[in-house]
CSV table of C-alpha atoms in Angstrom, one decimal:
chain,number,residue,atom,x,y,z
A,1,MET,CA,-11.9,-14.8,-1.9
A,2,PRO,CA,-8.3,-13.9,-0.9
A,3,GLU,CA,-6.8,-16.4,1.5
A,4,ALA,CA,-5.9,-13.6,4.0
A,5,ARG,CA,-9.6,-13.2,4.6
A,6,ARG,CA,-10.4,-16.9,4.9
A,7,SER,CA,-10.7,-18.6,8.2
A,8,THR,CA,-11.2,-22.1,9.5
A,9,ILE,CA,-13.1,-20.9,12.5
A,10,ASP,CA,-16.9,-21.2,12.8
A,11,ILE,CA,-17.8,-19.0,15.8
A,12,ALA,CA,-21.1,-20.7,16.4
A,13,GLU,CA,-19.4,-24.1,16.6
A,14,VAL,CA,-16.7,-22.7,19.0
A,15,GLU,CA,-19.4,-21.3,21.2
A,16,ARG,CA,-21.4,-24.5,21.1
A,17,PHE,CA,-18.4,-26.5,22.5
A,18,SER,CA,-17.4,-23.8,24.9
A,19,ALA,CA,-20.8,-24.1,26.5
A,20,LEU,CA,-20.2,-27.8,27.1
A,21,ALA,CA,-16.6,-27.4,28.3
A,22,ALA,CA,-17.3,-28.4,31.9
A,23,GLU,CA,-18.5,-31.8,30.6
A,24,TRP,CA,-15.3,-32.9,28.8
A,25,TRP,CA,-13.9,-35.2,31.5
A,26,ASN,CA,-17.2,-36.6,32.7
A,27,PRO,CA,-17.4,-40.1,31.3
A,28,ASN,CA,-21.1,-40.2,31.8
A,29,GLY,CA,-21.9,-36.7,30.7
A,30,LYS,CA,-22.5,-35.1,27.3
A,31,PHE,CA,-19.2,-36.4,25.9
A,32,ARG,CA,-19.9,-40.0,27.0
A,33,PRO,CA,-19.8,-41.3,23.3
A,34,LEU,CA,-16.4,-39.8,22.9
A,35,HIS,CA,-15.1,-41.5,26.0
A,36,LYS,CA,-16.5,-44.8,24.7
A,37,PHE,CA,-14.9,-44.1,21.3
A,38,ASN,CA,-11.5,-43.1,22.7
A,39,PRO,CA,-9.9,-46.5,23.3
A,40,VAL,CA,-10.3,-47.3,19.5
A,41,ARG,CA,-8.7,-44.0,18.5
A,42,LEU,CA,-5.9,-44.4,21.0
A,43,ALA,CA,-5.1,-47.9,20.0
A,44,TYR,CA,-5.1,-47.0,16.3
A,45,ILE,CA,-2.8,-44.0,16.9
A,46,ARG,CA,-0.4,-45.9,19.1
A,47,ASP,CA,-0.1,-48.9,16.7
A,48,GLN,CA,0.3,-46.8,13.5
A,49,VAL,CA,2.8,-44.4,15.0
A,50,ALA,CA,4.8,-47.3,16.4
A,51,VAL,CA,5.0,-48.9,13.0
A,52,ARG,CA,5.8,-45.8,11.0
A,53,PHE,CA,8.5,-44.5,13.4
A,54,GLY,CA,9.9,-47.9,14.4
A,55,ARG,CA,8.8,-47.8,18.0
A,56,ASP,CA,7.8,-50.6,20.4
A,57,PRO,CA,4.1,-50.0,21.3
A,58,ARG,CA,4.6,-52.0,24.5
A,59,ALA,CA,7.4,-49.7,25.7
A,60,PRO,CA,6.5,-47.4,28.6
A,61,ARG,CA,7.1,-44.2,26.6
A,62,PRO,CA,7.2,-45.3,22.9
A,63,PHE,CA,6.6,-41.7,21.6
A,64,GLU,CA,9.6,-40.2,23.3
A,65,GLY,CA,11.2,-37.5,21.1
A,66,LEU,CA,8.1,-37.1,18.8
A,67,ARG,CA,6.3,-33.8,18.6
A,68,PHE,CA,2.5,-34.1,18.4
A,69,LEU,CA,-0.3,-31.5,17.6
A,70,ASP,CA,-3.8,-32.3,18.7
A,71,ILE,CA,-5.7,-29.7,16.7
A,72,GLY,CA,-9.2,-29.0,18.0
A,73,CYS,CA,-8.2,-30.7,21.2
A,74,GLY,CA,-11.3,-29.9,23.3
A,75,GLY,CA,-10.7,-30.8,26.9
A,76,GLY,CA,-7.6,-32.9,26.1
A,77,LEU,CA,-9.0,-36.4,25.9
A,78,LEU,CA,-6.3,-37.4,23.4
A,79,CYS,CA,-3.5,-35.0,24.6
A,80,GLU,CA,-3.0,-36.6,28.0
A,81,PRO,CA,-2.7,-40.2,26.8
A,82,MET,CA,-0.2,-39.1,24.1
A,83,ALA,CA,1.8,-37.2,26.7
A,84,ARG,CA,1.9,-40.2,28.9
A,85,LEU,CA,3.3,-42.2,26.0
A,86,GLY,CA,6.2,-39.8,25.9
A,87,ALA,CA,5.3,-37.4,23.2
A,88,TYR,CA,5.7,-33.6,23.5
A,89,VAL,CA,2.1,-32.5,22.9
A,90,VAL,CA,0.7,-29.2,21.7
A,91,GLY,CA,-3.0,-29.1,22.3
A,92,ALA,CA,-4.7,-26.4,20.3
A,93,ASP,CA,-8.3,-25.3,20.3
A,94,ALA,CA,-10.1,-22.1,19.2
A,95,SER,CA,-12.1,-22.1,22.4
A,96,GLN,CA,-10.3,-20.4,25.3
A,97,THR,CA,-12.8,-22.1,27.7
A,98,ASN,CA,-11.9,-25.6,26.4
A,99,ILE,CA,-8.2,-24.8,26.8
A,100,GLU,CA,-8.7,-23.6,30.4
A,101,VAL,CA,-10.6,-26.9,31.2
A,102,ALA,CA,-7.8,-28.9,29.6
A,103,LYS,CA,-5.1,-27.1,31.5
A,104,LEU,CA,-6.8,-27.6,34.8
A,105,HIS,CA,-7.3,-31.3,34.2
A,106,ALA,CA,-3.7,-31.8,33.1
A,107,ALA,CA,-2.4,-30.0,36.2
A,108,GLU,CA,-4.6,-32.2,38.4
A,109,SER,CA,-3.4,-35.3,36.6
A,110,GLY,CA,0.2,-34.4,36.7
A,111,VAL,CA,0.5,-34.5,32.9
A,112,THR,CA,2.5,-31.9,30.9
A,113,VAL,CA,0.8,-30.7,27.8
A,114,ASP,CA,1.4,-27.4,25.9
A,115,TYR,CA,-2.1,-26.1,25.6
A,116,ARG,CA,-2.8,-23.1,23.4
A,117,ALA,CA,-6.0,-21.2,22.5
A,118,THR,CA,-5.2,-20.7,18.8
A,119,THR,CA,-6.0,-21.8,15.3
A,120,ALA,CA,-4.5,-24.1,12.6
A,121,GLU,CA,-3.7,-21.1,10.4
A,122,ALA,CA,-2.0,-19.2,13.2
A,123,LEU,CA,0.2,-22.2,14.1
A,124,ALA,CA,1.1,-22.7,10.4
A,125,GLU,CA,1.9,-19.1,9.9
A,126,ALA,CA,4.2,-19.3,13.0
A,127,GLY,CA,6.1,-22.0,11.2
A,128,GLU,CA,5.2,-24.8,13.7
A,129,GLN,CA,6.3,-28.3,12.6
A,130,PHE,CA,5.2,-31.7,14.0
A,131,ASP,CA,5.9,-35.4,13.6
A,132,VAL,CA,2.3,-36.3,14.1
A,133,ILE,CA,-0.9,-34.2,13.8
A,134,LEU,CA,-4.1,-35.6,15.3
A,135,ASN,CA,-7.1,-34.1,13.5
A,136,MET,CA,-9.9,-36.0,15.2
A,137,GLU,CA,-13.6,-35.2,14.9
A,138,VAL,CA,-12.8,-31.6,13.9
A,139,VAL,CA,-13.2,-31.2,10.1
A,140,GLU,CA,-17.0,-31.4,10.3
A,141,HIS,CA,-16.9,-28.3,12.6
A,142,VAL,CA,-14.6,-26.0,10.7
A,143,SER,CA,-15.8,-23.3,8.3
A,144,ASP,CA,-13.4,-24.2,5.5
A,145,VAL,CA,-12.3,-27.9,5.3
A,146,ASP,CA,-9.8,-27.4,2.4
A,147,LEU,CA,-8.1,-24.5,4.2
A,148,PHE,CA,-8.0,-26.3,7.5
A,149,VAL,CA,-6.5,-29.5,6.1
A,150,GLY,CA,-4.1,-27.5,4.0
A,151,LYS,CA,-2.8,-25.5,7.0
A,152,CYS,CA,-2.5,-28.7,9.0
A,153,GLY,CA,-0.6,-30.3,6.1
A,154,GLU,CA,1.9,-27.4,6.1
A,155,MET,CA,2.8,-28.3,9.7
A,156,VAL,CA,3.6,-32.0,9.1
A,157,ARG,CA,7.3,-32.7,8.8
A,158,PRO,CA,8.6,-34.8,5.9
A,159,GLY,CA,7.9,-38.4,6.9
A,160,GLY,CA,5.4,-37.2,9.4
A,161,LEU,CA,1.8,-38.4,9.8
A,162,MET,CA,-1.7,-36.9,10.0
A,163,PHE,CA,-4.6,-38.8,11.5
A,164,VAL,CA,-8.1,-37.6,10.5
A,165,ALA,CA,-11.3,-39.0,12.0
A,166,THR,CA,-14.8,-37.8,11.1
A,167,ILE,CA,-18.3,-38.8,10.0
A,168,ASN,CA,-19.2,-39.7,6.4
A,169,ARG,CA,-22.0,-37.8,4.7
A,170,THR,CA,-24.4,-40.7,4.0
A,171,LEU,CA,-28.0,-41.4,4.7
A,172,LYS,CA,-26.8,-44.2,7.1
A,173,ALA,CA,-24.8,-41.6,9.0
A,174,LEU,CA,-27.8,-39.2,9.1
A,175,GLY,CA,-29.9,-42.0,10.6
A,176,LEU,CA,-27.3,-43.2,13.1
A,177,ALA,CA,-24.9,-40.4,14.0
A,178,ILE,CA,-27.5,-37.5,13.9
A,179,ILE,CA,-31.1,-38.7,14.3
A,180,GLY,CA,-30.2,-41.8,16.4
A,181,ALA,CA,-27.4,-40.4,18.5
A,182,GLU,CA,-28.8,-36.8,19.0
A,183,TYR,CA,-32.6,-37.1,18.8
A,184,VAL,CA,-33.5,-40.6,19.8
A,185,LEU,CA,-30.8,-41.9,22.2
A,186,ARG,CA,-29.8,-38.3,23.2
A,187,TRP,CA,-26.1,-39.3,23.4
A,188,LEU,CA,-25.1,-35.9,22.2
A,189,PRO,CA,-26.8,-32.5,22.4
A,190,ARG,CA,-29.0,-31.8,19.4
A,191,GLY,CA,-27.2,-29.8,16.7
A,192,THR,CA,-23.8,-31.3,17.5
A,193,HIS,CA,-23.5,-32.4,13.9
A,194,GLN,CA,-25.1,-30.9,10.8
A,195,PHE,CA,-25.6,-33.3,7.9
A,196,GLY,CA,-24.4,-30.8,5.2
A,197,ARG,CA,-21.1,-30.3,7.0
A,198,LEU,CA,-20.2,-34.0,7.2
A,199,VAL,CA,-17.2,-35.0,5.0
A,200,ARG,CA,-17.1,-37.9,2.5
A,201,PRO,CA,-13.8,-39.9,2.4
A,202,GLU,CA,-13.1,-38.8,-1.2
A,203,GLU,CA,-13.5,-35.1,-0.3
A,204,LEU,CA,-11.2,-35.5,2.7
A,205,GLU,CA,-8.7,-37.5,0.6
A,206,LYS,CA,-8.6,-34.8,-2.1
A,207,ALA,CA,-8.0,-32.1,0.5
A,208,LEU,CA,-5.2,-34.2,2.0
A,209,ALA,CA,-3.6,-34.8,-1.4
A,210,ASP,CA,-3.8,-31.1,-2.2
A,211,ALA,CA,-2.0,-30.6,1.1
A,212,GLY,CA,0.9,-32.8,0.0
A,213,MET,CA,-0.2,-35.8,2.0
A,214,THR,CA,-0.4,-39.5,0.8
A,215,ILE,CA,-3.1,-41.8,2.2
A,216,ILE,CA,-1.5,-44.9,3.7
A,217,ASP,CA,-4.4,-46.3,5.7
A,218,ARG,CA,-8.2,-46.2,6.0
A,219,SER,CA,-10.5,-47.6,8.7
A,220,GLY,CA,-14.1,-47.5,9.5
A,221,VAL,CA,-15.3,-47.5,13.1
A,222,THR,CA,-18.6,-49.1,14.1
A,223,TYR,CA,-20.7,-49.3,17.3
A,224,ASN,CA,-22.0,-52.6,18.8
A,225,PRO,CA,-25.1,-51.6,20.9
A,226,LEU,CA,-25.2,-55.0,22.6
A,227,ALA,CA,-21.6,-54.9,23.8
A,228,ASP,CA,-21.8,-51.0,24.1
A,229,ARG,CA,-18.4,-50.9,22.4
A,230,TRP,CA,-16.8,-49.3,19.4
A,231,SER,CA,-14.4,-51.2,17.2
A,232,ARG,CA,-12.5,-50.8,13.9
A,233,SER,CA,-14.3,-52.1,10.8
A,234,LYS,CA,-14.1,-52.1,7.0
A,235,ASP,CA,-17.4,-50.2,7.1
A,236,MET,CA,-16.7,-46.5,6.5
A,237,ASP,CA,-20.4,-45.5,6.0
A,238,VAL,CA,-20.6,-43.6,9.3
A,239,ASN,CA,-17.5,-43.1,11.4
A,240,TYR,CA,-14.1,-43.4,9.7
A,241,MET,CA,-10.4,-42.7,10.2
A,242,VAL,CA,-7.8,-41.9,7.5
A,243,LEU,CA,-4.0,-41.9,8.0
A,244,ALA,CA,-1.8,-39.8,5.7
A,245,GLU,CA,1.9,-39.3,5.4
A,246,LYS,CA,4.0,-36.5,4.0
A,247,THR,CA,7.0,-37.8,2.1
A,248,ALA,CA,10.2,-36.0,1.4
A,249,ALA,CA,9.6,-36.2,-2.3
A,250,GLU,CA,6.1,-34.7,-2.0
A,251,THR,CA,7.5,-31.9,0.1
A,252,VAL,CA,10.1,-31.0,-2.5
A,253,MET,CA,7.5,-31.1,-5.3
A,254,ASN,CA,5.2,-28.8,-3.3
A,255,MET,CA,8.1,-26.3,-2.7
A,256,ALA,CA,9.0,-26.4,-6.4
A,257,GLY,CA,5.4,-25.7,-7.3
């Protein structure tokens, strides 16, 4: 199928999350698991960016001068902390409703974020470039993973980073992340995740490689029900994060190809 006709947007998924938009900033609401998960994501991003860009993670604004894209930003749960750390943040989401919620919350919080109701392909076609792209809990909701990751990869500057977090397509993930979280514990609305759309690490890493990105770190994330806390782990069977870098050499090779 010609690329001009391809799209990363799944309308049903956009509508599903638009309907929940009012819940984004309620720590005890339908996005409670994401609020519990957020500290792990934030610490991983802060520490990895600090190492790769030579910043002091303990500084008040260690990301000063860096341009971030949070693609599929939802209500802005990652955008606002990144902005507070000094980054210039573009928060992009296909849902206009999510963007309006995010804008309102940022205004109330006194945080500056450049929120846009747009898509990865539109941003890439506009020539946008970023030092860091946050691609967190998004790939399992897009209609074309390879196209989505490819368009995101186009926007990473040489030496820049892309963080991807998602759920593995394993029976363990089916039992814990879908049946357990949605049907038994009711942490998330039923239908939030569809097993066939979950992405295995090797599938994600191939898409990243095709996008000119090199994997530089991998981490699982596991939940401790007794402590009610998420933490990083070597276990990537359910939730996992991947960090990839675009090197100048790879960029030149891609341009030559």
